[in-house]
Amino acid sequence: VSEWAGVGDVSTLEREGRIVARIGGRAIGVVLAPDGTPRALRNRCPHHGAPLCLGVVQERVAADLVGSYRLTGEPILRCPWHGWEFDLESGRCVEEPSLRVAVYPVKVEDGRIFVRA
Amino acid sequence: MIDCDVHIEIGDPEDVLAYVEPVQRDWFRVQAQRLGLPGYPWAHPDSFFRHDLEYEPGRFPGSTVAEVRRDVLDALGADVGILNSDEAVYLSLMANPYRAAELAGAHNRWLQERWLDEEPRLRGAILCTAQDPVAAAAEIRRAAQDERFVHVLLLGGAERPYGEPRYLPIFEAAAECGLPVAIHSGGEGMGIAAPSGGAGLPTFYIEWHTLGSSGSIMAHLVSLLVNGVFERLPTLKVLLLEGGIAWLPGILWRLDTNWRALRFDTPWLDRKPSEVARDHIKFTTQPLEHTDGHDELLFQMLAAAGAPDILCFASDYPHWDFDDPAFMLDRLPEEWRDGVMHGNAATLYGSRLGLVSA
């Protein structure tokens, strides 16, 4: 079982929007979800290897009718290279569910962010 | 064999004018172009028609039931021929939607009485005013009561791509009547249509015939898919005619790729556009691209786009680039032949073709 590793302060994440750290040789990104919680995932897109955490984080957009738009509340990260969306809960690519990026547990203690990767 | 694209011509404009209300007939008679129908910026440099056909002097080939019976139904062995009026279809590009609507109704009645009543193996296409979709929808609902009309015919040439919401009444009416909508290349850059291609009007007929006719079909296909027309109308089928098909896999791969990146802009598309296309889009064969010996490659690519289930034979009689069904049979992979020559169209048109005793 891997250990919790400190990756930075909540204040840094809130200021920068993302933190990239190396844990056990892997690049791990922490992003701030739209609901204000930190989410950790591997900083490598399974499609082309882009630095995933530099993409746009927002709620997934859906439609009930043609021409309408609504936010689903599900946090997604849109890859900075080709725009593929990844669900921050499951790590699955929304449009290509066969692709998945590793997501990791995160906890916050005394303003510090810890990731177990 | 079902021939999904048989073109007929108006032999004498007075034959159609007999179905126009009397007070309007003179308007159509005095227009610079026949019946006020817009013409091409470039005609075929020799003839739009096959040179081997016998026809009445002073008329175009394909102007009489006797010719279609002889040249298509009997000569090619077609069990059913679907008549897509060649010249009159350009009424959807007339500047005047009111005259166009009168002509559409007259044409459809002319087709019923002068063609469909004469030969039980013929089926008709409903012409309508794309420039006035509400009037078009009314005409579709009226004409569709005659089971011998098997699809609604729209032109590749258009003011905007057909996925635009303004055109919805046409697709709603067709879906409600259980009719596919057929979009046939032609008319790009004519009348009120947008110029063909994205680089302005081409110079030569050969450019139009290469690009204009396929580009409009691609544009309508992509527009219908991304505007969610098939999400709105889950029973709707669309048949794309004479725009080629070798480009289909490439366009769908490109569209799927862009959908993955841009889905949030069209979030009503909750599955790959290529999957929607497979469920709702059919293509006719003519002109199936000649491949300089690479047919195997072509059919492999087309198979990836679902072609064995979506391709329907069309001869394009009486035009110069006509495809003979025997030649097509030789080219098609053996396991595609039944579907392409008969089964796919039979499924698409259902009972409206079933009236024919083959």
Short mmCIF file of C-alpha atoms in Angstrom, two decimals:
data_model
loop_
_atom_site.label_atom_id
_atom_site.label_comp_id
_atom_site.label_asym_id
_atom_site.label_seq_id
_atom_site.Cartn_x
_atom_site.Cartn_y
_atom_site.Cartn_z
CA VAL A 1 0.00 0.00 0.00
CA SER A 2 1.44 3.32 -1.05
CA GLU A 3 1.86 6.13 1.38
CA TRP A 4 0.22 9.54 1.42
CA ALA A 5 2.62 12.04 -0.15
CA GLY A 6 2.46 15.79 0.34
CA VAL A 7 2.28 17.65 -2.98
CA GLY A 8 1.71 21.28 -1.98
CA ASP A 9 -0.54 23.78 -0.25
CA VAL A 10 -4.22 24.40 -0.89
CA SER A 11 -3.40 28.10 -1.25
CA THR A 12 -1.00 27.31 -4.11
CA LEU A 13 -3.62 25.14 -5.83
CA GLU A 14 -6.23 27.88 -5.48
CA ARG A 15 -3.83 30.45 -6.88
CA GLU A 16 -2.38 28.34 -9.72
CA GLY A 17 -5.36 26.09 -10.49
CA ARG A 18 -3.05 23.04 -10.63
CA ILE A 19 -0.05 21.46 -9.02
CA VAL A 20 2.24 18.94 -10.69
CA ALA A 21 4.38 16.72 -8.47
CA ARG A 22 6.37 13.54 -8.89
CA ILE A 23 5.45 10.60 -6.74
CA GLY A 24 7.43 7.38 -7.15
CA GLY A 25 8.73 8.47 -10.53
CA ARG A 26 5.29 9.32 -11.92
CA ALA A 27 4.06 12.82 -12.76
CA ILE A 28 0.89 13.43 -10.77
CA GLY A 29 -1.32 16.43 -11.27
CA VAL A 30 -3.68 17.95 -8.76
CA VAL A 31 -6.43 20.16 -10.13
CA LEU A 32 -9.17 22.13 -8.48
CA ALA A 33 -12.62 20.75 -9.39
CA PRO A 34 -15.51 23.18 -9.96
CA ASP A 35 -16.87 22.31 -6.49
CA GLY A 36 -13.59 23.47 -4.93
CA THR A 37 -12.19 20.05 -4.06
CA PRO A 38 -8.71 18.99 -5.14
CA ARG A 39 -8.53 15.98 -7.52
CA ALA A 40 -5.40 14.02 -8.36
CA LEU A 41 -4.67 12.16 -11.57
CA ARG A 42 -1.76 11.01 -13.62
CA ASN A 43 -0.40 13.94 -15.60
CA ARG A 44 -0.28 12.04 -18.86
CA CYS A 45 -3.10 11.76 -21.36
CA PRO A 46 -3.65 8.13 -22.39
CA HIS A 47 -4.40 9.33 -25.92
CA HIS A 48 -1.20 11.15 -26.98
CA GLY A 49 0.72 11.67 -23.76
CA ALA A 50 -0.12 15.35 -23.29
CA PRO A 51 0.42 16.98 -19.86
CA LEU A 52 -3.22 16.42 -18.95
CA CYS A 53 -3.42 18.70 -15.91
CA LEU A 54 -2.75 21.77 -18.03
CA GLY A 55 -6.20 21.37 -19.59
CA VAL A 56 -9.48 23.04 -18.72
CA VAL A 57 -11.41 21.85 -15.66
CA GLN A 58 -15.17 22.33 -15.62
CA GLU A 59 -18.49 20.60 -15.18
CA ARG A 60 -19.52 18.36 -18.06
CA VAL A 61 -21.94 19.99 -20.48
CA ALA A 62 -25.01 17.99 -21.55
CA ALA A 63 -28.28 18.69 -23.36
CA ASP A 64 -31.88 17.66 -22.84
CA LEU A 65 -32.90 18.96 -26.26
CA VAL A 66 -31.10 19.94 -29.43
CA GLY A 67 -29.88 23.50 -28.99
CA SER A 68 -29.99 23.45 -25.19
CA TYR A 69 -27.13 23.30 -22.71
CA ARG A 70 -26.89 22.35 -19.06
CA LEU A 71 -24.13 21.54 -16.58
CA THR A 72 -24.32 18.04 -15.14
CA GLY A 73 -22.29 18.67 -12.00
CA GLU A 74 -19.82 15.95 -13.03
CA PRO A 75 -16.29 17.38 -12.95
CA ILE A 76 -14.29 16.82 -16.13
CA LEU A 77 -10.86 17.79 -17.32
CA ARG A 78 -10.41 18.62 -21.00
CA CYS A 79 -7.00 17.62 -22.32
CA PRO A 80 -4.88 20.59 -23.47
CA TRP A 81 -3.93 18.95 -26.77
CA HIS A 82 -6.99 17.43 -28.48
CA GLY A 83 -9.78 18.38 -26.15
CA TRP A 84 -10.80 14.88 -25.08
CA GLU A 85 -12.66 15.02 -21.78
CA PHE A 86 -11.85 12.89 -18.73
CA ASP A 87 -14.22 12.34 -15.84
CA LEU A 88 -12.39 13.41 -12.68
CA GLU A 89 -14.26 10.84 -10.59
CA SER A 90 -13.52 7.74 -12.65
CA GLY A 91 -10.70 8.87 -14.94
CA ARG A 92 -12.69 7.62 -17.94
CA CYS A 93 -12.61 9.49 -21.22
CA VAL A 94 -16.18 10.72 -21.73
CA GLU A 95 -16.18 10.28 -25.51
CA GLU A 96 -13.97 7.19 -25.67
CA PRO A 97 -14.71 5.16 -22.51
CA SER A 98 -12.13 2.53 -23.42
CA LEU A 99 -9.51 5.11 -22.41
CA ARG A 100 -8.90 5.87 -18.78
CA VAL A 101 -6.40 7.93 -16.83
CA ALA A 102 -5.40 6.89 -13.31
CA VAL A 103 -7.03 8.96 -10.55
CA TYR A 104 -5.78 8.95 -6.97
CA PRO A 105 -7.20 9.59 -3.49
CA VAL A 106 -6.58 13.08 -2.13
CA LYS A 107 -6.82 14.45 1.42
CA VAL A 108 -6.28 17.88 2.89
CA GLU A 109 -4.78 18.40 6.34
CA ASP A 110 -3.93 21.80 7.80
CA GLY A 111 -3.93 23.43 4.37
CA ARG A 112 -1.61 20.77 2.89
CA ILE A 113 -2.64 18.44 0.05
CA PHE A 114 -1.72 14.76 0.23
CA VAL A 115 -2.06 12.21 -2.59
CA ARG A 116 -1.85 8.45 -2.34
CA ALA A 117 -0.47 7.24 -5.65
CA MET B 1 -33.02 -4.64 -58.92
CA ILE B 2 -34.21 -1.28 -57.63
CA ASP B 3 -32.92 1.78 -59.45
CA CYS B 4 -33.00 4.64 -56.94
CA ASP B 5 -32.06 7.40 -59.35
CA VAL B 6 -33.87 7.57 -62.67
CA HIS B 7 -34.09 11.08 -64.06
CA ILE B 8 -37.00 12.27 -66.08
CA GLU B 9 -37.28 15.44 -68.09
CA ILE B 10 -40.14 17.72 -68.94
CA GLY B 11 -40.80 17.13 -72.62
CA ASP B 12 -43.09 20.07 -73.19
CA PRO B 13 -43.47 22.71 -70.45
CA GLU B 14 -47.14 23.00 -71.36
CA ASP B 15 -47.64 19.43 -70.08
CA VAL B 16 -46.69 20.61 -66.59
CA LEU B 17 -48.37 24.00 -66.96
CA ALA B 18 -51.65 22.18 -67.45
CA TYR B 19 -51.40 21.41 -63.72
CA VAL B 20 -50.57 25.03 -62.76
CA GLU B 21 -53.60 27.14 -61.93
CA PRO B 22 -54.63 29.08 -65.07
CA VAL B 23 -54.02 32.55 -63.64
CA GLN B 24 -50.35 31.73 -63.07
CA ARG B 25 -49.49 29.98 -66.32
CA ASP B 26 -48.33 33.04 -68.23
CA TRP B 27 -45.82 33.91 -65.54
CA PHE B 28 -44.06 30.61 -66.13
CA ARG B 29 -44.31 31.00 -69.92
CA VAL B 30 -42.56 34.37 -70.09
CA GLN B 31 -39.57 33.59 -67.89
CA ALA B 32 -36.20 33.75 -69.64
CA GLN B 33 -35.42 30.20 -68.54
CA ARG B 34 -37.86 27.35 -68.98
CA LEU B 35 -40.59 27.56 -66.33
CA GLY B 36 -38.47 30.09 -64.43
CA LEU B 37 -36.08 27.34 -63.32
CA PRO B 38 -32.52 28.52 -62.72
CA GLY B 39 -29.78 27.09 -64.95
CA TYR B 40 -26.16 26.14 -64.51
CA PRO B 41 -23.32 28.65 -64.77
CA TRP B 42 -21.59 25.85 -66.73
CA ALA B 43 -23.32 23.28 -68.86
CA HIS B 44 -21.69 19.99 -69.71
CA PRO B 45 -19.41 20.96 -72.62
CA ASP B 46 -21.03 18.40 -74.91
CA SER B 47 -24.25 16.98 -73.49
CA PHE B 48 -25.63 16.08 -70.08
CA PHE B 49 -27.16 13.00 -71.71
CA ARG B 50 -26.04 9.64 -73.00
CA HIS B 51 -25.60 9.87 -76.75
CA ASP B 52 -26.90 6.42 -77.53
CA LEU B 53 -30.47 7.06 -76.44
CA GLU B 54 -33.31 7.43 -78.89
CA TYR B 55 -35.69 10.20 -78.07
CA GLU B 56 -38.17 12.56 -79.57
CA PRO B 57 -36.54 15.42 -81.48
CA GLY B 58 -36.76 18.74 -79.69
CA ARG B 59 -37.04 17.05 -76.29
CA PHE B 60 -34.55 15.69 -73.80
CA PRO B 61 -33.99 11.95 -73.36
CA GLY B 62 -36.13 10.53 -70.58
CA SER B 63 -39.13 12.68 -71.42
CA THR B 64 -41.61 9.86 -71.91
CA VAL B 65 -42.78 6.82 -70.00
CA ALA B 66 -42.07 4.72 -73.10
CA GLU B 67 -38.39 5.68 -73.03
CA VAL B 68 -37.99 4.93 -69.32
CA ARG B 69 -39.82 1.64 -69.76
CA ARG B 70 -37.57 0.67 -72.66
CA ASP B 71 -34.23 2.06 -71.41
CA VAL B 72 -34.44 1.41 -67.67
CA LEU B 73 -37.14 -1.01 -66.65
CA ASP B 74 -36.74 -3.42 -69.57
CA ALA B 75 -33.15 -2.85 -70.71
CA LEU B 76 -31.60 -2.80 -67.23
CA GLY B 77 -34.04 -5.21 -65.63
CA ALA B 78 -35.19 -2.81 -62.95
CA ASP B 79 -38.12 -4.07 -60.88
CA VAL B 80 -38.69 -0.53 -59.67
CA GLY B 81 -37.42 2.80 -60.94
CA ILE B 82 -37.59 5.85 -58.72
CA LEU B 83 -38.16 9.00 -60.72
CA ASN B 84 -36.17 12.00 -59.57
CA SER B 85 -37.19 14.83 -61.86
CA ASP B 86 -34.10 16.37 -63.33
CA GLU B 87 -35.07 19.84 -64.38
CA ALA B 88 -38.04 20.63 -62.15
CA VAL B 89 -36.13 19.88 -58.95
CA TYR B 90 -34.37 23.23 -59.39
CA LEU B 91 -37.60 24.93 -58.36
CA SER B 92 -36.20 24.90 -54.82
CA LEU B 93 -33.61 27.45 -56.00
CA MET B 94 -36.08 29.89 -57.55
CA ALA B 95 -36.02 33.34 -55.98
CA ASN B 96 -39.82 33.37 -55.79
CA PRO B 97 -41.07 30.83 -53.26
CA TYR B 98 -44.75 31.34 -54.17
CA ARG B 99 -44.28 30.48 -57.83
CA ALA B 100 -41.97 27.67 -56.80
CA ALA B 101 -44.67 26.21 -54.52
CA GLU B 102 -47.23 26.34 -57.34
CA LEU B 103 -44.79 24.60 -59.66
CA ALA B 104 -43.96 21.96 -57.05
CA GLY B 105 -47.60 21.04 -56.57
CA ALA B 106 -48.21 21.03 -60.33
CA HIS B 107 -45.15 18.90 -60.93
CA ASN B 108 -46.15 16.35 -58.35
CA ARG B 109 -49.63 16.01 -59.80
CA TRP B 110 -48.13 15.76 -63.32
CA LEU B 111 -45.86 13.00 -62.06
CA GLN B 112 -48.78 11.11 -60.57
CA GLU B 113 -51.03 11.29 -63.62
CA ARG B 114 -48.58 11.31 -66.51
CA TRP B 115 -45.99 8.87 -65.19
CA LEU B 116 -47.04 6.82 -62.17
CA ASP B 117 -50.51 6.09 -63.56
CA GLU B 118 -48.92 4.88 -66.78
CA GLU B 119 -46.41 2.36 -65.45
CA PRO B 120 -46.78 0.34 -62.24
CA ARG B 121 -43.02 -0.21 -61.86
CA LEU B 122 -42.36 3.50 -61.41
CA ARG B 123 -42.23 5.37 -58.13
CA GLY B 124 -42.01 9.13 -57.57
CA ALA B 125 -40.06 11.74 -55.65
CA ILE B 126 -41.94 14.61 -54.06
CA LEU B 127 -40.58 17.99 -55.12
CA CYS B 128 -40.93 20.82 -52.64
CA THR B 129 -39.81 24.35 -51.84
CA ALA B 130 -36.69 24.19 -49.69
CA GLN B 131 -36.77 28.00 -49.74
CA ASP B 132 -40.16 27.86 -47.96
CA PRO B 133 -40.02 24.87 -45.61
CA VAL B 134 -43.53 25.42 -44.22
CA ALA B 135 -45.05 25.29 -47.70
CA ALA B 136 -42.80 22.32 -48.46
CA ALA B 137 -44.11 20.44 -45.42
CA ALA B 138 -47.71 21.02 -46.54
CA GLU B 139 -46.94 19.69 -50.02
CA ILE B 140 -45.14 16.66 -48.58
CA ARG B 141 -48.14 15.79 -46.38
CA ARG B 142 -50.51 16.19 -49.33
CA ALA B 143 -48.48 14.18 -51.84
CA ALA B 144 -47.44 11.47 -49.37
CA GLN B 145 -51.02 10.25 -49.27
CA ASP B 146 -50.23 8.68 -52.62
CA GLU B 147 -48.19 5.60 -51.68
CA ARG B 148 -46.38 5.72 -54.99
CA PHE B 149 -44.31 8.65 -53.76
CA VAL B 150 -41.38 7.06 -51.98
CA HIS B 151 -39.19 9.97 -50.92
CA VAL B 152 -38.90 13.72 -50.66
CA LEU B 153 -36.30 15.16 -53.01
CA LEU B 154 -34.00 18.02 -52.07
CA LEU B 155 -31.09 19.46 -54.02
CA GLY B 156 -27.46 19.65 -52.97
CA GLY B 157 -27.57 23.32 -53.92
CA ALA B 158 -29.13 25.19 -50.99
CA GLU B 159 -29.06 28.47 -49.13
CA ARG B 160 -27.77 26.84 -45.95
CA PRO B 161 -26.90 23.26 -45.02
CA TYR B 162 -30.04 21.24 -44.29
CA GLY B 163 -29.34 20.63 -40.61
CA GLU B 164 -30.22 24.28 -39.99
CA PRO B 165 -33.38 24.49 -37.86
CA ARG B 166 -35.20 26.49 -40.56
CA TYR B 167 -35.46 23.27 -42.60
CA LEU B 168 -36.97 21.20 -39.79
CA PRO B 169 -40.57 21.38 -41.09
CA ILE B 170 -39.44 19.46 -44.19
CA PHE B 171 -37.78 16.70 -42.21
CA GLU B 172 -40.59 16.55 -39.66
CA ALA B 173 -43.18 16.13 -42.41
CA ALA B 174 -41.13 13.45 -44.12
CA ALA B 175 -40.59 11.54 -40.88
CA GLU B 176 -44.26 11.84 -39.99
CA CYS B 177 -45.22 10.39 -43.37
CA GLY B 178 -42.60 7.64 -43.11
CA LEU B 179 -40.73 8.99 -46.12
CA PRO B 180 -36.95 9.18 -46.45
CA VAL B 181 -35.51 12.51 -47.58
CA ALA B 182 -33.31 12.15 -50.66
CA ILE B 183 -30.67 14.82 -51.22
CA HIS B 184 -29.36 14.80 -54.77
CA SER B 185 -26.29 16.76 -55.84
CA GLY B 186 -26.93 19.58 -58.27
CA GLY B 187 -27.77 23.24 -58.27
CA GLU B 188 -24.72 24.34 -56.30
CA GLY B 189 -24.17 27.98 -57.25
CA MET B 190 -27.46 28.14 -59.16
CA GLY B 191 -30.33 30.52 -58.48
CA ILE B 192 -30.42 31.40 -54.80
CA ALA B 193 -28.04 28.58 -53.81
CA ALA B 194 -24.74 29.26 -52.08
CA PRO B 195 -21.68 28.98 -54.31
CA SER B 196 -20.28 25.49 -54.52
CA GLY B 197 -17.22 24.72 -52.45
CA GLY B 198 -15.55 27.05 -50.03
CA ALA B 199 -13.36 28.88 -52.53
CA GLY B 200 -15.89 30.60 -54.73
CA LEU B 201 -17.53 29.49 -57.96
CA PRO B 202 -15.45 27.08 -60.02
CA THR B 203 -14.46 27.85 -63.60
CA PHE B 204 -15.31 24.66 -65.41
CA TYR B 205 -17.99 22.00 -65.44
CA ILE B 206 -15.33 19.44 -64.60
CA GLU B 207 -14.61 21.29 -61.35
CA TRP B 208 -18.26 21.37 -60.40
CA HIS B 209 -18.70 17.74 -61.29
CA THR B 210 -15.67 16.78 -59.18
CA LEU B 211 -16.15 19.02 -56.18
CA GLY B 212 -19.37 20.99 -56.26
CA SER B 213 -21.59 17.97 -56.37
CA SER B 214 -19.75 16.06 -53.65
CA GLY B 215 -19.01 19.07 -51.43
CA SER B 216 -22.64 19.98 -50.99
CA ILE B 217 -23.54 16.41 -50.05
CA MET B 218 -20.73 16.32 -47.48
CA ALA B 219 -21.91 19.63 -46.05
CA HIS B 220 -25.52 18.48 -45.73
CA LEU B 221 -24.44 15.19 -44.15
CA VAL B 222 -22.29 16.86 -41.51
CA SER B 223 -24.90 19.53 -40.88
CA LEU B 224 -27.72 17.02 -40.37
CA LEU B 225 -25.56 15.04 -37.97
CA VAL B 226 -24.25 17.88 -35.81
CA ASN B 227 -27.57 19.71 -35.69
CA GLY B 228 -29.06 16.64 -34.09
CA VAL B 229 -31.78 16.20 -36.72
CA PHE B 230 -31.74 12.45 -36.09
CA GLU B 231 -31.91 12.96 -32.33
CA ARG B 232 -35.02 15.05 -32.92
CA LEU B 233 -36.49 12.63 -35.47
CA PRO B 234 -35.35 9.12 -34.57
CA THR B 235 -37.24 7.45 -37.43
CA LEU B 236 -35.90 9.73 -40.17
CA LYS B 237 -33.75 8.26 -42.96
CA VAL B 238 -31.77 10.32 -45.46
CA LEU B 239 -30.56 9.07 -48.83
CA LEU B 240 -27.61 10.91 -50.39
CA LEU B 241 -27.46 10.75 -54.17
CA GLU B 242 -24.74 11.35 -56.71
CA GLY B 243 -22.24 13.03 -54.47
CA GLY B 244 -19.79 10.13 -54.57
CA ILE B 245 -18.98 8.01 -51.56
CA ALA B 246 -15.24 7.28 -51.46
CA TRP B 247 -14.91 10.31 -49.18
CA LEU B 248 -17.41 8.97 -46.64
CA PRO B 249 -14.98 7.09 -44.36
CA GLY B 250 -12.63 10.07 -44.26
CA ILE B 251 -15.36 12.57 -43.46
CA LEU B 252 -16.80 10.38 -40.71
CA TRP B 253 -13.39 9.72 -39.17
CA ARG B 254 -12.72 13.44 -39.26
CA LEU B 255 -16.11 14.24 -37.78
CA ASP B 256 -15.74 11.68 -34.98
CA THR B 257 -12.33 13.09 -34.12
CA ASN B 258 -13.71 16.60 -33.94
CA TRP B 259 -16.73 15.41 -31.97
CA ARG B 260 -14.43 13.99 -29.28
CA ALA B 261 -12.78 17.37 -28.93
CA LEU B 262 -15.84 19.58 -29.37
CA ARG B 263 -18.74 17.57 -27.99
CA PHE B 264 -19.43 20.23 -25.37
CA ASP B 265 -20.48 22.61 -28.15
CA THR B 266 -23.06 20.13 -29.50
CA PRO B 267 -23.80 18.14 -26.33
CA TRP B 268 -27.01 16.64 -27.76
CA LEU B 269 -24.72 14.31 -29.71
CA ASP B 270 -24.23 11.65 -27.09
CA ARG B 271 -22.67 9.12 -29.45
CA LYS B 272 -20.22 9.21 -32.32
CA PRO B 273 -21.64 10.91 -35.41
CA SER B 274 -20.46 7.95 -37.49
CA GLU B 275 -22.74 5.66 -35.48
CA VAL B 276 -25.69 7.98 -36.06
CA ALA B 277 -24.83 8.04 -39.77
CA ARG B 278 -24.90 4.25 -39.97
CA ASP B 279 -28.39 4.19 -38.53
CA HIS B 280 -29.88 6.97 -40.60
CA ILE B 281 -27.95 7.57 -43.83
CA LYS B 282 -28.03 5.67 -47.11
CA PHE B 283 -26.07 6.39 -50.27
CA THR B 284 -26.64 5.61 -53.92
CA THR B 285 -23.87 4.03 -55.95
CA GLN B 286 -23.68 6.21 -59.00
CA PRO B 287 -21.06 7.61 -59.45
CA LEU B 288 -19.11 5.01 -57.53
CA GLU B 289 -15.58 6.33 -57.90
CA HIS B 290 -13.35 4.59 -60.40
CA THR B 291 -10.19 3.55 -58.65
CA ASP B 292 -7.61 2.76 -61.33
CA GLY B 293 -7.33 -0.82 -60.17
CA HIS B 294 -7.73 -0.17 -56.45
CA ASP B 295 -11.30 -1.38 -56.02
CA GLU B 296 -10.23 -3.68 -53.21
CA LEU B 297 -8.96 -0.68 -51.28
CA LEU B 298 -12.15 1.28 -51.98
CA PHE B 299 -14.43 -1.50 -50.75
CA GLN B 300 -12.29 -2.02 -47.64
CA MET B 301 -12.63 1.66 -46.80
CA LEU B 302 -16.35 1.67 -47.52
CA ALA B 303 -16.88 -1.43 -45.42
CA ALA B 304 -15.41 0.48 -42.48
CA ALA B 305 -18.19 3.04 -42.95
CA GLY B 306 -20.90 0.36 -43.05
CA ALA B 307 -21.35 0.49 -46.81
CA PRO B 308 -22.65 -3.04 -47.35
CA ASP B 309 -25.82 -1.98 -45.53
CA ILE B 310 -26.11 1.60 -46.74
CA LEU B 311 -25.35 1.48 -50.48
CA CYS B 312 -28.27 1.40 -52.91
CA PHE B 313 -27.95 0.97 -56.64
CA ALA B 314 -28.65 3.93 -58.93
CA SER B 315 -28.13 4.16 -62.67
CA ASP B 316 -28.53 7.94 -63.10
CA TYR B 317 -30.28 7.32 -66.42
CA PRO B 318 -30.27 9.17 -68.86
CA HIS B 319 -27.15 11.12 -67.92
CA TRP B 320 -23.76 10.78 -69.54
CA ASP B 321 -22.13 9.31 -66.41
CA PHE B 322 -24.74 6.56 -66.16
CA ASP B 323 -23.81 3.28 -64.41
CA ASP B 324 -24.89 0.00 -65.95
CA PRO B 325 -26.09 -2.43 -63.26
CA ALA B 326 -24.18 -5.31 -64.90
CA PHE B 327 -20.97 -3.32 -64.66
CA MET B 328 -21.75 -2.44 -61.05
CA LEU B 329 -22.44 -6.08 -60.18
CA ASP B 330 -19.02 -7.04 -61.51
CA ARG B 331 -17.33 -4.46 -59.34
CA LEU B 332 -19.17 -5.13 -56.10
CA PRO B 333 -17.84 -7.69 -53.62
CA GLU B 334 -20.03 -10.76 -53.97
CA GLU B 335 -21.48 -10.54 -50.46
CA TRP B 336 -22.57 -6.93 -51.07
CA ARG B 337 -24.49 -7.58 -54.27
CA ASP B 338 -27.96 -8.51 -53.03
CA GLY B 339 -28.04 -5.66 -50.53
CA VAL B 340 -26.79 -3.00 -52.90
CA MET B 341 -28.87 -4.01 -55.89
CA HIS B 342 -32.11 -4.62 -54.00
CA GLY B 343 -32.18 -5.28 -50.26
CA ASN B 344 -30.97 -1.97 -48.87
CA ALA B 345 -33.43 0.06 -50.93
CA ALA B 346 -36.22 -2.41 -50.16
CA THR B 347 -35.56 -1.90 -46.45
CA LEU B 348 -35.34 1.87 -46.83
CA TYR B 349 -38.62 2.26 -48.72
CA GLY B 350 -40.59 -0.56 -47.14
CA SER B 351 -44.20 -0.99 -48.12
CA ARG B 352 -44.19 1.83 -50.63
CA LEU B 353 -42.14 -0.43 -52.89
CA GLY B 354 -43.91 -3.59 -51.78
CA LEU B 355 -46.93 -2.59 -53.84
CA VAL B 356 -45.00 -3.64 -56.91
CA SER B 357 -45.24 -7.21 -58.06
CA ALA B 358 -41.68 -7.82 -59.15
#
